[in-house]
Amino acid sequence: MTAFFTDYAKEILATGILIVITAAVRITITQLVRRYAKKEHFLEHRTNLIIKYIHLLTNILFIIGLFVVWGVKTEDIFLTVSSIATVIGVAMFAQWSILSNITSGIILFFSFPFKIGDSIKIHDKDFPIEAEIEDINAFHVSLKTKEGEKIIYPNNLLLQKGISIIPAQFEDKEFFD
């Protein structure tokens, strides 16, 4: 057992350093995203979604770093990554709408053209919709019409259609003390 530690001391030390760096990067990026989201008044669940995506990317880079540290040949890494990317690409081509909705969700998070509670009108030639936004998720937006109908609208279609944000209308009421 001690022979293992002496033979692979450099790799073990490099792995430890890689773990510390990965943890530091995850914590730093998480704090930066949370600070940005707080400054821009983004919703908590949308912020958490972006953080999950960033953590996934960080984990993938960590695994690639481990391969490099432990001496896996670069050609083998590229072959493995390209094979995985090909399989995922074929699967995503079959399910392009899922990837499109995730990407649209990220765009909606950063551009933030509307928020929960806004009334919007979706300019669709065949099915125009006027409704209030109840929730914004990674894949879809939940809408509620004046008639009480609940509509789940995919994020990718929301970015493809023209959207009008309808200003809030207040009824004229008399106020009494």
Coordinates of C-alpha atoms in Angstrom, one line a residue:
M1 CA 0.0 0.0 0.0
T2 CA 2.8 2.4 0.8
A3 CA 4.4 1.5 -2.6
F4 CA 1.2 2.9 -4.3
F5 CA 1.6 6.2 -2.5
T6 CA 5.3 6.5 -3.3
D7 CA 4.8 5.5 -6.9
Y8 CA 1.9 7.9 -7.5
A9 CA 2.8 10.7 -5.1
K10 CA 2.8 13.3 -7.9
E11 CA -0.6 12.2 -9.2
I12 CA -2.1 12.1 -5.7
L13 CA -0.8 15.6 -5.0
A14 CA -2.0 16.9 -8.3
T15 CA -5.5 15.3 -7.7
G16 CA -5.7 17.0 -4.3
I17 CA -4.7 20.4 -5.9
L18 CA -7.3 19.8 -8.7
I19 CA -10.0 19.1 -6.1
V20 CA -9.2 22.3 -4.2
I21 CA -9.1 24.4 -7.4
T22 CA -12.4 22.9 -8.6
A23 CA -14.1 23.6 -5.3
A24 CA -12.7 27.2 -5.2
V25 CA -13.9 27.8 -8.8
R26 CA -17.4 26.4 -8.0
I27 CA -17.7 28.5 -4.9
T28 CA -16.5 31.7 -6.6
I29 CA -18.7 31.3 -9.6
T30 CA -21.7 30.5 -7.5
Q31 CA -21.1 33.6 -5.4
L32 CA -20.7 35.7 -8.6
V33 CA -23.9 34.4 -10.1
R34 CA -25.9 34.9 -6.9
R35 CA -24.5 38.5 -6.5
Y36 CA -25.4 39.2 -10.2
A37 CA -28.9 37.7 -9.8
K38 CA -29.5 39.7 -6.6
K39 CA -28.4 42.9 -8.2
E40 CA -30.6 42.3 -11.2
H41 CA -33.5 40.9 -9.1
F42 CA -33.6 37.5 -10.7
L43 CA -35.8 34.8 -9.1
E44 CA -34.1 32.2 -6.9
H45 CA -35.1 29.1 -8.9
R46 CA -33.8 30.7 -12.1
T47 CA -30.5 31.5 -10.4
N48 CA -30.3 27.9 -9.1
L49 CA -30.8 26.5 -12.6
I50 CA -27.9 28.5 -14.0
I51 CA -25.7 27.4 -11.1
K52 CA -26.6 23.8 -11.8
Y53 CA -25.5 24.2 -15.4
I54 CA -22.2 25.8 -14.3
H55 CA -21.6 23.0 -11.8
L56 CA -22.1 20.4 -14.5
L57 CA -19.6 22.1 -16.8
T58 CA -17.1 22.4 -13.9
N59 CA -17.5 18.7 -13.1
I60 CA -16.9 17.8 -16.7
L61 CA -13.7 19.9 -16.7
F62 CA -12.7 18.3 -13.4
I63 CA -13.0 14.8 -14.9
I64 CA -11.0 15.8 -17.9
G65 CA -8.4 17.2 -15.6
L66 CA -8.2 13.9 -13.7
F67 CA -7.6 12.1 -16.9
V68 CA -4.7 14.3 -17.7
V69 CA -3.2 14.1 -14.2
W70 CA -3.4 10.3 -14.2
G71 CA -1.7 10.0 -17.6
V72 CA -4.5 9.0 -19.9
K73 CA -3.3 9.7 -23.4
T74 CA -4.6 12.9 -25.0
E75 CA -5.8 10.9 -28.1
D76 CA -7.8 8.6 -25.8
I77 CA -9.4 11.6 -24.1
F78 CA -10.3 13.2 -27.4
L79 CA -11.6 9.8 -28.8
T80 CA -13.8 9.3 -25.7
V81 CA -15.1 12.9 -25.6
S82 CA -15.8 12.9 -29.3
S83 CA -17.6 9.5 -29.1
I84 CA -19.7 10.8 -26.2
A85 CA -20.4 14.0 -28.0
T86 CA -21.5 12.1 -31.1
V87 CA -23.9 10.0 -29.1
I88 CA -25.3 13.0 -27.2
G89 CA -25.5 14.9 -30.5
V90 CA -27.5 12.2 -32.2
A91 CA -29.7 11.9 -29.1
M92 CA -30.2 15.7 -28.9
F93 CA -30.9 15.9 -32.6
A94 CA -33.7 13.5 -32.0
Q95 CA -34.7 15.7 -29.0
W96 CA -33.6 19.1 -30.3
S97 CA -36.6 20.8 -28.7
I98 CA -35.3 19.9 -25.2
L99 CA -31.9 21.5 -25.9
S100 CA -33.6 24.4 -27.6
N101 CA -35.8 25.0 -24.6
I102 CA -32.9 24.8 -22.2
T103 CA -30.9 27.3 -24.3
S104 CA -34.0 29.5 -24.5
G105 CA -34.4 29.3 -20.7
I106 CA -30.8 30.5 -20.2
I107 CA -31.4 33.4 -22.7
L108 CA -34.6 34.3 -20.9
F109 CA -32.7 34.2 -17.6
F110 CA -30.0 36.6 -18.7
S111 CA -32.0 39.0 -20.9
F112 CA -35.0 38.9 -18.6
P113 CA -37.5 40.6 -21.0
F114 CA -40.5 39.9 -18.6
K115 CA -41.1 38.6 -15.1
I116 CA -43.7 36.6 -13.2
G117 CA -46.9 38.6 -12.9
D118 CA -46.5 40.4 -16.2
S119 CA -49.4 40.2 -18.6
I120 CA -48.2 39.4 -22.1
K121 CA -49.6 38.9 -25.6
I122 CA -48.0 36.3 -27.8
H123 CA -48.4 37.3 -31.5
D124 CA -49.1 34.0 -33.1
K125 CA -51.0 34.1 -36.4
D126 CA -53.0 30.9 -35.7
F127 CA -53.2 30.9 -31.9
P128 CA -52.7 34.4 -30.3
I129 CA -52.5 34.2 -26.5
E130 CA -53.0 36.9 -23.9
A131 CA -52.2 35.8 -20.4
E132 CA -50.4 36.5 -17.2
I133 CA -47.0 34.8 -16.5
E134 CA -47.3 32.5 -13.4
D135 CA -43.9 30.8 -13.6
I136 CA -40.8 30.6 -15.7
N137 CA -39.0 27.3 -15.7
A138 CA -36.0 25.8 -17.6
F139 CA -38.2 24.3 -20.3
H140 CA -41.5 26.3 -20.3
V141 CA -43.4 29.3 -19.1
S142 CA -46.7 28.8 -17.2
L143 CA -49.4 31.2 -18.3
K144 CA -52.9 31.9 -17.1
T145 CA -55.6 33.5 -19.2
K146 CA -58.3 35.9 -18.0
E147 CA -60.7 33.0 -18.3
G148 CA -58.6 30.9 -15.9
E149 CA -57.1 28.6 -18.6
K150 CA -53.6 27.4 -17.7
I151 CA -51.2 27.3 -20.7
I152 CA -47.7 25.8 -20.7
Y153 CA -45.7 27.5 -23.4
P154 CA -42.3 26.2 -24.5
N155 CA -39.4 28.7 -24.0
N156 CA -38.1 28.2 -27.6
L157 CA -41.4 29.2 -29.0
L158 CA -41.6 32.2 -26.7
L159 CA -38.3 33.5 -28.1
Q160 CA -39.5 32.9 -31.7
K161 CA -42.8 34.8 -31.5
G162 CA -43.4 38.4 -31.0
I163 CA -44.3 39.3 -27.4
S164 CA -46.1 42.4 -26.1
I165 CA -45.9 43.2 -22.4
I166 CA -49.3 44.6 -21.5
P167 CA -49.2 47.4 -19.0
A168 CA -51.1 46.9 -15.8
Q169 CA -54.5 48.5 -15.8
F170 CA -56.0 49.7 -12.6
E171 CA -59.7 50.0 -12.1
D172 CA -61.0 53.4 -11.0
K173 CA -62.1 52.8 -7.4
E174 CA -63.0 55.2 -4.7
F175 CA -60.9 54.9 -1.6
F176 CA -62.4 55.6 1.8
D177 CA -60.6 56.2 5.1

